[in-house]
């Protein structure tokens, strides 16, 4: 089980592509704002020229050059597991 200092406080990560036609990127903006309002640190990232599927496939080796999604997610994970806030 994770140490409390690592698992708490909960940190949020919200990433979207600005061309997402499946989930409106504004939904992630609203969620991030609501979490921030109640004290949850949130890292909010929006990637240019990516849609819903493009955001997910950007973590796959053949598509990593499209956007730094994997690098950003890995950096977030490293920070929060060191006990640093999301943003």
mmCIF file of N, CA and C in Angstrom:
data_model
loop_
_atom_site.group_PDB
_atom_site.id
_atom_site.type_symbol
_atom_site.label_atom_id
_atom_site.label_comp_id
_atom_site.label_asym_id
_atom_site.label_seq_id
_atom_site.Cartn_x
_atom_site.Cartn_y
_atom_site.Cartn_z
ATOM 1 N N UNK A 1 0.849 -1.178 0.000
ATOM 2 C CA UNK A 1 0.000 0.000 0.000
ATOM 3 C C UNK A 1 0.895 1.241 0.000
ATOM 4 N N UNK A 2 0.473 2.256 -0.715
ATOM 5 C CA UNK A 2 1.265 3.485 -0.834
ATOM 6 C C UNK A 2 1.317 4.237 0.480
ATOM 7 N N UNK A 3 2.445 4.880 0.702
ATOM 8 C CA UNK A 3 2.565 5.752 1.865
ATOM 9 C C UNK A 3 1.595 6.915 1.708
ATOM 10 N N UNK A 4 1.024 7.377 2.816
ATOM 11 C CA UNK A 4 0.067 8.481 2.746
ATOM 12 C C UNK A 4 0.668 9.732 2.136
ATOM 13 N N UNK A 5 1.921 10.006 2.419
ATOM 14 C CA UNK A 5 2.554 11.202 1.874
ATOM 15 C C UNK A 5 2.639 11.182 0.360
ATOM 16 N N UNK A 6 2.663 9.989 -0.213
ATOM 17 C CA UNK A 6 2.723 9.861 -1.663
ATOM 18 C C UNK A 6 1.321 9.879 -2.259
ATOM 19 N N UNK A 7 0.382 9.201 -1.601
ATOM 20 C CA UNK A 7 -0.968 9.072 -2.147
ATOM 21 C C UNK A 7 -1.862 10.264 -1.831
ATOM 22 N N UNK A 8 -1.526 11.029 -0.822
ATOM 23 C CA UNK A 8 -2.370 12.154 -0.421
ATOM 24 C C UNK A 8 -1.536 13.417 -0.374
ATOM 25 N N UNK A 9 -1.980 14.558 -0.743
ATOM 26 C CA UNK A 9 -3.329 14.715 -1.259
ATOM 27 C C UNK A 9 -3.437 14.142 -2.664
ATOM 28 N N UNK A 10 -4.628 13.817 -3.042
ATOM 29 C CA UNK A 10 -4.892 13.344 -4.391
ATOM 30 C C UNK A 10 -4.488 14.440 -5.369
ATOM 31 N N UNK A 11 -3.822 14.078 -6.425
ATOM 32 C CA UNK A 11 -3.427 15.026 -7.464
ATOM 33 C C UNK A 11 -4.164 14.683 -8.744
ATOM 34 N N UNK A 12 -4.625 15.699 -9.447
ATOM 35 C CA UNK A 12 -5.361 15.468 -10.680
ATOM 36 C C UNK A 12 -4.518 15.710 -11.915
ATOM 37 N N UNK A 13 -4.850 14.989 -12.965
ATOM 38 C CA UNK A 13 -4.184 15.133 -14.255
ATOM 39 C C UNK A 13 -5.272 15.110 -15.318
ATOM 40 N N UNK A 14 -5.404 16.172 -16.061
ATOM 41 C CA UNK A 14 -6.430 16.251 -17.097
ATOM 42 C C UNK A 14 -5.778 16.684 -18.402
ATOM 43 N N UNK A 15 -5.782 15.786 -19.370
ATOM 44 C CA UNK A 15 -5.173 16.077 -20.664
ATOM 45 C C UNK A 15 -6.209 15.858 -21.760
ATOM 46 N N UNK A 16 -6.231 16.769 -22.714
ATOM 47 C CA UNK A 16 -7.121 16.634 -23.862
ATOM 48 C C UNK A 16 -6.423 17.167 -25.101
ATOM 49 N N UNK A 17 -6.927 16.731 -26.229
ATOM 50 C CA UNK A 17 -6.516 17.316 -27.487
ATOM 51 C C UNK A 17 -7.465 18.447 -27.822
ATOM 52 N N UNK A 18 -6.965 19.500 -28.422
ATOM 53 C CA UNK A 18 -7.847 20.636 -28.710
ATOM 54 C C UNK A 18 -8.806 20.366 -29.866
ATOM 55 N N UNK A 19 -8.639 19.230 -30.524
ATOM 56 C CA UNK A 19 -9.549 18.849 -31.613
ATOM 57 C C UNK A 19 -10.413 17.651 -31.238
ATOM 58 N N UNK A 20 -10.585 17.419 -29.954
ATOM 59 C CA UNK A 20 -11.380 16.279 -29.492
ATOM 60 C C UNK A 20 -12.852 16.505 -29.821
ATOM 61 N N UNK A 21 -13.408 15.636 -30.660
ATOM 62 C CA UNK A 21 -14.818 15.715 -31.015
ATOM 63 C C UNK A 21 -15.664 14.728 -30.243
ATOM 64 N N UNK A 22 -15.031 13.905 -29.409
ATOM 65 C CA UNK A 22 -15.750 12.927 -28.597
ATOM 66 C C UNK A 22 -16.090 13.509 -27.237
ATOM 67 N N UNK A 23 -15.095 14.097 -26.597
ATOM 68 C CA UNK A 23 -15.290 14.756 -25.302
ATOM 69 C C UNK A 23 -14.829 16.202 -25.462
ATOM 70 N N UNK A 24 -15.718 17.124 -25.251
ATOM 71 C CA UNK A 24 -15.388 18.538 -25.399
ATOM 72 C C UNK A 24 -14.268 18.905 -24.417
ATOM 73 N N UNK A 25 -13.159 19.470 -24.906
ATOM 74 C CA UNK A 25 -12.069 19.849 -24.005
ATOM 75 C C UNK A 25 -12.520 20.755 -22.857
ATOM 76 N N UNK A 26 -13.572 21.502 -23.071
ATOM 77 C CA UNK A 26 -14.094 22.362 -22.004
ATOM 78 C C UNK A 26 -14.520 21.536 -20.792
ATOM 79 N N UNK A 27 -14.965 20.303 -21.008
ATOM 80 C CA UNK A 27 -15.338 19.447 -19.876
ATOM 81 C C UNK A 27 -14.155 19.243 -18.931
ATOM 82 N N UNK A 28 -12.969 19.055 -19.497
ATOM 83 C CA UNK A 28 -11.770 18.892 -18.667
ATOM 84 C C UNK A 28 -11.394 20.194 -17.987
ATOM 85 N N UNK A 29 -11.623 21.317 -18.666
ATOM 86 C CA UNK A 29 -11.367 22.622 -18.046
ATOM 87 C C UNK A 29 -12.254 22.805 -16.818
ATOM 88 N N UNK A 30 -13.538 22.474 -16.976
ATOM 89 C CA UNK A 30 -14.497 22.628 -15.876
ATOM 90 C C UNK A 30 -14.141 21.692 -14.726
ATOM 91 N N UNK A 31 -13.832 20.429 -15.039
ATOM 92 C CA UNK A 31 -13.456 19.472 -13.996
ATOM 93 C C UNK A 31 -12.214 19.943 -13.250
ATOM 94 N N UNK A 32 -11.201 20.380 -13.985
ATOM 95 C CA UNK A 32 -9.970 20.859 -13.344
ATOM 96 C C UNK A 32 -10.257 22.052 -12.441
ATOM 97 N N UNK A 33 -11.102 22.961 -12.892
ATOM 98 C CA UNK A 33 -11.447 24.136 -12.079
ATOM 99 C C UNK A 33 -12.200 23.728 -10.819
ATOM 100 N N UNK A 34 -13.125 22.784 -10.951
ATOM 101 C CA UNK A 34 -13.887 22.339 -9.782
ATOM 102 C C UNK A 34 -12.988 21.640 -8.766
ATOM 103 N N UNK A 35 -12.071 20.820 -9.241
ATOM 104 C CA UNK A 35 -11.140 20.155 -8.327
ATOM 105 C C UNK A 35 -10.232 21.173 -7.646
ATOM 106 N N UNK A 36 -9.743 22.126 -8.409
ATOM 107 C CA UNK A 36 -8.895 23.181 -7.848
ATOM 108 C C UNK A 36 -9.644 23.961 -6.778
ATOM 109 N N UNK A 37 -10.917 24.237 -7.030
ATOM 110 C CA UNK A 37 -11.736 24.989 -6.070
ATOM 111 C C UNK A 37 -11.861 24.292 -4.721
ATOM 112 N N UNK A 38 -11.764 22.957 -4.720
ATOM 113 C CA UNK A 38 -11.870 22.225 -3.449
ATOM 114 C C UNK A 38 -10.500 21.787 -2.934
ATOM 115 N N UNK A 39 -9.435 22.379 -3.500
ATOM 116 C CA UNK A 39 -8.100 22.150 -2.967
ATOM 117 C C UNK A 39 -7.306 21.018 -3.575
ATOM 118 N N UNK A 40 -7.787 20.454 -4.672
ATOM 119 C CA UNK A 40 -7.045 19.373 -5.328
ATOM 120 C C UNK A 40 -6.123 19.986 -6.385
ATOM 121 N N UNK A 41 -4.802 19.780 -6.270
ATOM 122 C CA UNK A 41 -3.901 20.287 -7.304
ATOM 123 C C UNK A 41 -4.128 19.520 -8.605
ATOM 124 N N UNK A 42 -4.272 20.231 -9.697
ATOM 125 C CA UNK A 42 -4.555 19.600 -10.986
ATOM 126 C C UNK A 42 -3.589 20.118 -12.039
ATOM 127 N N UNK A 43 -3.013 19.194 -12.769
ATOM 128 C CA UNK A 43 -2.223 19.565 -13.937
ATOM 129 C C UNK A 43 -3.151 19.444 -15.136
ATOM 130 N N UNK A 44 -3.367 20.546 -15.828
ATOM 131 C CA UNK A 44 -4.281 20.589 -16.974
ATOM 132 C C UNK A 44 -3.464 20.831 -18.228
ATOM 133 N N UNK A 45 -3.507 19.872 -19.144
ATOM 134 C CA UNK A 45 -2.748 19.987 -20.389
ATOM 135 C C UNK A 45 -3.686 19.863 -21.584
ATOM 136 N N UNK A 46 -3.425 20.668 -22.591
ATOM 137 C CA UNK A 46 -4.201 20.607 -23.827
ATOM 138 C C UNK A 46 -3.195 20.538 -24.973
ATOM 139 N N UNK A 47 -3.378 19.558 -25.838
ATOM 140 C CA UNK A 47 -2.437 19.332 -26.929
ATOM 141 C C UNK A 47 -3.021 19.800 -28.257
ATOM 142 N N UNK A 48 -2.254 20.624 -28.959
ATOM 143 C CA UNK A 48 -2.682 21.159 -30.250
ATOM 144 C C UNK A 48 -2.768 20.052 -31.297
ATOM 145 N N UNK A 49 -3.772 20.157 -32.117
ATOM 146 C CA UNK A 49 -3.950 19.286 -33.289
ATOM 147 C C UNK A 49 -4.211 17.826 -32.954
ATOM 148 N N UNK A 50 -4.609 17.518 -31.719
ATOM 149 C CA UNK A 50 -4.932 16.135 -31.376
ATOM 150 C C UNK A 50 -6.409 16.001 -31.069
ATOM 151 N N UNK A 51 -6.973 14.890 -31.513
ATOM 152 C CA UNK A 51 -8.337 14.543 -31.162
ATOM 153 C C UNK A 51 -8.328 13.524 -30.035
ATOM 154 N N UNK A 52 -9.478 12.909 -29.810
ATOM 155 C CA UNK A 52 -9.642 11.957 -28.718
ATOM 156 C C UNK A 52 -8.701 10.754 -28.887
ATOM 157 N N UNK A 53 -8.749 10.147 -30.048
ATOM 158 C CA UNK A 53 -7.907 8.978 -30.313
ATOM 159 C C UNK A 53 -6.443 9.386 -30.423
ATOM 160 N N UNK A 54 -6.175 10.525 -31.020
ATOM 161 C CA UNK A 54 -4.800 10.990 -31.172
ATOM 162 C C UNK A 54 -4.088 11.185 -29.852
ATOM 163 N N UNK A 55 -4.827 11.638 -28.841
ATOM 164 C CA UNK A 55 -4.234 11.820 -27.512
ATOM 165 C C UNK A 55 -3.770 10.478 -26.952
ATOM 166 N N UNK A 56 -4.614 9.471 -27.087
ATOM 167 C CA UNK A 56 -4.279 8.143 -26.556
ATOM 168 C C UNK A 56 -3.162 7.493 -27.371
ATOM 169 N N UNK A 57 -3.257 7.568 -28.691
ATOM 170 C CA UNK A 57 -2.234 6.906 -29.506
ATOM 171 C C UNK A 57 -0.883 7.608 -29.429
ATOM 172 N N UNK A 58 -0.851 8.849 -28.980
ATOM 173 C CA UNK A 58 0.421 9.576 -28.872
ATOM 174 C C UNK A 58 1.365 8.965 -27.841
ATOM 175 N N UNK A 59 0.876 8.040 -27.018
ATOM 176 C CA UNK A 59 1.771 7.358 -26.076
ATOM 177 C C UNK A 59 2.417 6.124 -26.705
ATOM 178 N N UNK A 60 1.900 5.682 -27.851
ATOM 179 C CA UNK A 60 2.457 4.513 -28.536
ATOM 180 C C UNK A 60 3.718 4.911 -29.300
ATOM 181 N N UNK A 61 4.693 4.047 -29.278
ATOM 182 C CA UNK A 61 5.995 4.338 -29.887
ATOM 183 C C UNK A 61 5.909 4.912 -31.311
ATOM 184 N N UNK A 62 5.101 4.354 -32.199
ATOM 185 C CA UNK A 62 5.095 4.915 -33.561
ATOM 186 C C UNK A 62 4.546 6.340 -33.663
ATOM 187 N N UNK A 63 3.813 6.792 -32.644
ATOM 188 C CA UNK A 63 3.131 8.084 -32.725
ATOM 189 C C UNK A 63 3.619 9.110 -31.706
ATOM 190 N N UNK A 64 4.668 8.818 -30.982
ATOM 191 C CA UNK A 64 5.130 9.711 -29.910
ATOM 192 C C UNK A 64 5.596 11.065 -30.405
ATOM 193 N N UNK A 65 5.969 11.176 -31.643
ATOM 194 C CA UNK A 65 6.419 12.455 -32.177
ATOM 195 C C UNK A 65 5.303 13.464 -32.374
ATOM 196 N N UNK A 66 4.063 13.022 -32.294
ATOM 197 C CA UNK A 66 2.926 13.927 -32.517
ATOM 198 C C UNK A 66 2.742 14.924 -31.381
ATOM 199 N N UNK A 67 3.000 14.474 -30.166
ATOM 200 C CA UNK A 67 2.834 15.336 -28.983
ATOM 201 C C UNK A 67 3.546 14.666 -27.812
ATOM 202 N N UNK A 68 4.026 15.450 -26.849
ATOM 203 C CA UNK A 68 4.780 14.887 -25.724
ATOM 204 C C UNK A 68 3.888 14.320 -24.610
ATOM 205 N N UNK A 69 2.825 13.622 -24.987
ATOM 206 C CA UNK A 69 1.858 13.123 -24.005
ATOM 207 C C UNK A 69 2.530 12.183 -23.007
ATOM 208 N N UNK A 70 3.276 11.203 -23.492
ATOM 209 C CA UNK A 70 3.920 10.238 -22.597
ATOM 210 C C UNK A 70 4.941 10.921 -21.692
ATOM 211 N N UNK A 71 5.748 11.800 -22.243
ATOM 212 C CA UNK A 71 6.743 12.514 -21.431
ATOM 213 C C UNK A 71 6.070 13.346 -20.345
ATOM 214 N N UNK A 72 4.991 14.036 -20.706
ATOM 215 C CA UNK A 72 4.281 14.864 -19.730
ATOM 216 C C UNK A 72 3.637 14.019 -18.639
ATOM 217 N N UNK A 73 3.037 12.909 -19.033
ATOM 218 C CA UNK A 73 2.406 12.023 -18.052
ATOM 219 C C UNK A 73 3.449 11.406 -17.126
ATOM 220 N N UNK A 74 4.579 10.983 -17.682
ATOM 221 C CA UNK A 74 5.650 10.408 -16.863
ATOM 222 C C UNK A 74 6.222 11.449 -15.902
ATOM 223 N N UNK A 75 6.384 12.680 -16.362
ATOM 224 C CA UNK A 75 6.892 13.748 -15.490
ATOM 225 C C UNK A 75 5.914 14.014 -14.348
ATOM 226 N N UNK A 76 4.622 14.024 -14.659
ATOM 227 C CA UNK A 76 3.594 14.193 -13.625
ATOM 228 C C UNK A 76 3.702 13.072 -12.591
ATOM 229 N N UNK A 77 3.788 11.835 -13.055
ATOM 230 C CA UNK A 77 3.871 10.690 -12.143
ATOM 231 C C UNK A 77 5.116 10.777 -11.261
ATOM 232 N N UNK A 78 6.250 11.170 -11.831
ATOM 233 C CA UNK A 78 7.476 11.307 -11.029
ATOM 234 C C UNK A 78 7.309 12.379 -9.954
ATOM 235 N N UNK A 79 6.732 13.519 -10.330
ATOM 236 C CA UNK A 79 6.552 14.615 -9.361
ATOM 237 C C UNK A 79 5.648 14.200 -8.208
ATOM 238 N N UNK A 80 4.497 13.639 -8.522
ATOM 239 C CA UNK A 80 3.552 13.348 -7.444
ATOM 240 C C UNK A 80 4.017 12.187 -6.576
ATOM 241 N N UNK A 81 4.788 11.253 -7.133
ATOM 242 C CA UNK A 81 5.298 10.175 -6.288
ATOM 243 C C UNK A 81 6.467 10.630 -5.420
ATOM 244 N N UNK A 82 7.063 11.781 -5.752
ATOM 245 C CA UNK A 82 8.068 12.385 -4.871
ATOM 246 C C UNK A 82 7.414 13.252 -3.804
ATOM 247 N N UNK A 83 6.086 13.362 -3.878
ATOM 248 C CA UNK A 83 5.369 14.166 -2.900
ATOM 249 C C UNK A 83 5.183 15.611 -3.300
ATOM 250 N N UNK A 84 5.532 15.939 -4.541
ATOM 251 C CA UNK A 84 5.339 17.301 -5.038
ATOM 252 C C UNK A 84 3.920 17.439 -5.577
ATOM 253 N N UNK A 85 3.368 18.650 -5.573
ATOM 254 C CA UNK A 85 2.024 18.834 -6.118
ATOM 255 C C UNK A 85 1.996 18.673 -7.634
ATOM 256 N N UNK A 86 0.820 18.450 -8.155
ATOM 257 C CA UNK A 86 0.641 18.229 -9.593
ATOM 258 C C UNK A 86 1.138 19.391 -10.424
ATOM 259 N N UNK A 87 0.906 20.594 -9.968
ATOM 260 C CA UNK A 87 1.268 21.750 -10.787
ATOM 261 C C UNK A 87 2.022 22.765 -9.959
#
